[in-house]
RNA sequence: CGGGGCGUGGCGCAGUUUGGUAGCGCGUCUGAUUUGGGAUCAGAAGGCCGCAGGUUCAAAUCCUGUCGCCCCGACCA
């Protein structure tokens, strides 16, 4: 492609709306433009990248036995009501009506459709297992779309659904997908980690997320350097340190005056005791009932764990009015002692001795409080977020944290949807059985953004070769010099003949502009034809991720490029 | 949904407090000189100041409404 013909409107200045680097670069490099909040138009360069990602995904899905289909974006209300999610999905679902006032949704996901389809067409154990997938636009009316493609309201996703006879079959399908996903991210050329994830309310006992590592990632991962353990902090189990329980040295509980001290930090400053010897008390409303949660002062509650322990549908923090009514004290002076709501205690609190907590009276706290003696929790369970320095639940070594962008998620659905939508097959004994399902997603457009987020420098994007919009860009330094133009044209044609995806920057621009643009759009290999090297009948070859400039004999350039592409 | 901010040529912004002929930089177009990291000079085009009302002799500026966009929050007391 000749640059003069290529539609890639680059910007010198950073668009003010873009917050993170991938968003800025994708706009600046002329890959996309915003159409509406969280909705983007992909320009030719981005579309090429998307197609490459899609193709890698497609090949690996096919290799794993998947068959591609294409389901509609627009989905009837009816099937969502059957699965019960028409009401459950809430405001995140785009809803619309047709002229007959019938309800539809723009599909945020496709379990309903595919299960209905399979229910209609699969009747016998002979028809299973079945792996069906699609690459399709999805729609979620996010509360707050942000970070460009990272959290859009329209996005492209690959979703595969597995249908099996039983749990054992599901295990096989799941492992196939796990393997295929690893192959995909290896081929994409991105640094990633597979982490154990929360399968949440969906049910099923196994779930993994595929995380592209990046500073700006929205997910925090804990991982062990010694063994393979890695998990989303939302899921990571928090074990207790191996140290012996403290010797019993319980002291008499004392009430202390703490005027105006509300936060844990206030109390650390005021009492001189570290946050790890304080207890914080959080009040939640779970399915309408007020509950208290206690944690060490330096820990964070994990709401997902709490929700799992409480077995509730609906969970949110209580407002101060509600709390004051029930507890005679406001936030900041709450504590477990004498509290008339059920207490859910984090594991660690049992280890604490003589800790400090609110006295359920404004401006007063207790110190030397002890669990068991001064109050008794309803349940003691793992309720907090994992942190760096926690011990690995597998091998006991300290854990580290790192941030990642969730680009893939696989989980076992079991029979949740097949039960709800009555998708069954007839087994060898003539009995109807629920089909056992799994569901496996990859955010295609998000993967594009994640790649930029991970691979960039001050000059622009650095595409991995496997997904670069073009592999090579040829820049004649001065397109008024016939010998340069001629040499550039020669290489351009030769590379095209070899099937290399190449841009010839034939624009009437100064060298600086062409270099800047080449760096910005992130083409992996750059061939420069300039007067100095051309005199020796050589071209300069530079890798985008490398400073080194190689002088290559004109006759060897094509082979050199082919070798480089092959070896990376 | 709460809080904050912003809508002024394609992009980035100033002008709004104190109403009085709409500006700057980048980009675009023409010409010349240039040509190894976002050139220089000369000239030019391009904006009913988000939209709709209102106040006023006069509104980008004041008032009301509305739409859109961005940021923070909506969990750690």
PDB file of C-alpha atoms (C1' of nucleotides) in Angstrom, chain A residues 12-13 16 28 34 37 143-144 262-263 280-283 301 317 331 478 510 512 517 519 526 530-531 540, chain B residues 1-2 10-13 25-28 34-39 68-77:
ATOM      1  CA  UNK A  12       0.352  15.701  16.313  1.00  0.00           C
ATOM      2  CA  UNK A  13      -1.393  16.661  19.460  1.00  0.00           C
ATOM      3  CA  UNK A  16      -7.890  15.893  25.197  1.00  0.00           C
ATOM      4  CA  UNK A  28      -3.199   9.886  17.245  1.00  0.00           C
ATOM      5  CA  UNK A  34     -14.986   8.103  18.358  1.00  0.00           C
ATOM      6  CA  UNK A  37     -19.306   7.653  24.086  1.00  0.00           C
ATOM      7  CA  UNK A 143     -22.237   3.004  33.586  1.00  0.00           C
ATOM      8  CA  UNK A 144     -19.200   4.846  32.487  1.00  0.00           C
ATOM      9  CA  UNK A 262     -12.981   8.522  62.240  1.00  0.00           C
ATOM     10  CA  UNK A 263     -10.642   6.761  59.869  1.00  0.00           C
ATOM     11  CA  UNK A 280     -12.497  -1.867  61.062  1.00  0.00           C
ATOM     12  CA  UNK A 281     -16.165  -2.515  60.972  1.00  0.00           C
ATOM     13  CA  UNK A 282     -18.098  -2.212  57.729  1.00  0.00           C
ATOM     14  CA  UNK A 283     -21.857  -2.273  57.549  1.00  0.00           C
ATOM     15  CA  UNK A 301     -12.903  -6.274  52.097  1.00  0.00           C
ATOM     16  CA  UNK A 317     -22.886  -0.769  51.798  1.00  0.00           C
ATOM     17  CA  UNK A 331     -19.266   5.372  60.717  1.00  0.00           C
ATOM     18  CA  UNK A 478      13.733  12.389  -0.277  1.00  0.00           C
ATOM     19  CA  UNK A 510      10.130  15.688   4.724  1.00  0.00           C
ATOM     20  CA  UNK A 512      11.213  13.760   9.740  1.00  0.00           C
ATOM     21  CA  UNK A 517       4.510   8.733  11.401  1.00  0.00           C
ATOM     22  CA  UNK A 519       7.097   5.259  14.623  1.00  0.00           C
ATOM     23  CA  UNK A 526      11.412   0.108   8.648  1.00  0.00           C
ATOM     24  CA  UNK A 530      18.830   7.559   1.949  1.00  0.00           C
ATOM     25  CA  UNK A 531      21.639   9.130  -0.036  1.00  0.00           C
ATOM     26  CA  UNK A 540      18.917   0.724   6.208  1.00  0.00           C
TER      27      UNK A 540
ATOM     28  C1'   C B   1     -27.095   8.019  39.727  1.00  0.00           C
ATOM     29  C1'   G B   2     -24.126  11.929  42.786  1.00  0.00           C
ATOM     30  C1'   G B  10      -9.970  19.494  11.427  1.00  0.00           C
ATOM     31  C1'   C B  11      -6.778  19.186  16.393  1.00  0.00           C
ATOM     32  C1'   G B  12      -5.045  21.781  20.955  1.00  0.00           C
ATOM     33  C1'   C B  13      -6.552  26.121  23.334  1.00  0.00           C
ATOM     34  C1'   G B  25      -0.610  27.583  17.799  1.00  0.00           C
ATOM     35  C1'   C B  26      -0.792  23.208  14.887  1.00  0.00           C
ATOM     36  C1'   G B  27      -3.061  21.275  10.564  1.00  0.00           C
ATOM     37  C1'   U B  28      -5.289  22.501   5.391  1.00  0.00           C
ATOM     38  C1'   U B  34      13.969  23.507   1.234  1.00  0.00           C
ATOM     39  C1'   U B  35      14.611  17.833   2.134  1.00  0.00           C
ATOM     40  C1'   G B  36      18.045  12.139   7.334  1.00  0.00           C
ATOM     41  C1'   G B  37      13.591  13.036  12.967  1.00  0.00           C
ATOM     42  C1'   G B  38       6.929  16.667  12.913  1.00  0.00           C
ATOM     43  C1'   A B  39      11.041  22.935   7.640  1.00  0.00           C
ATOM     44  C1'   G B  68     -23.250  15.965  24.071  1.00  0.00           C
ATOM     45  C1'   C B  69     -18.383  14.923  25.967  1.00  0.00           C
ATOM     46  C1'   C B  70     -14.586  14.204  29.837  1.00  0.00           C
ATOM     47  C1'   C B  71     -12.927  13.296  34.890  1.00  0.00           C
ATOM     48  C1'   C B  72     -13.894  11.630  39.983  1.00  0.00           C
ATOM     49  C1'   G B  73     -17.193   8.835  42.930  1.00  0.00           C
ATOM     50  C1'   A B  74     -20.953   5.423  43.650  1.00  0.00           C
ATOM     51  C1'   C B  75     -16.746  -0.388  48.602  1.00  0.00           C
ATOM     52  C1'   C B  76     -12.631   0.182  53.034  1.00  0.00           C
ATOM     53  C1'   A B  77     -15.549   4.659  57.421  1.00  0.00           C
TER      54        A B  77
END
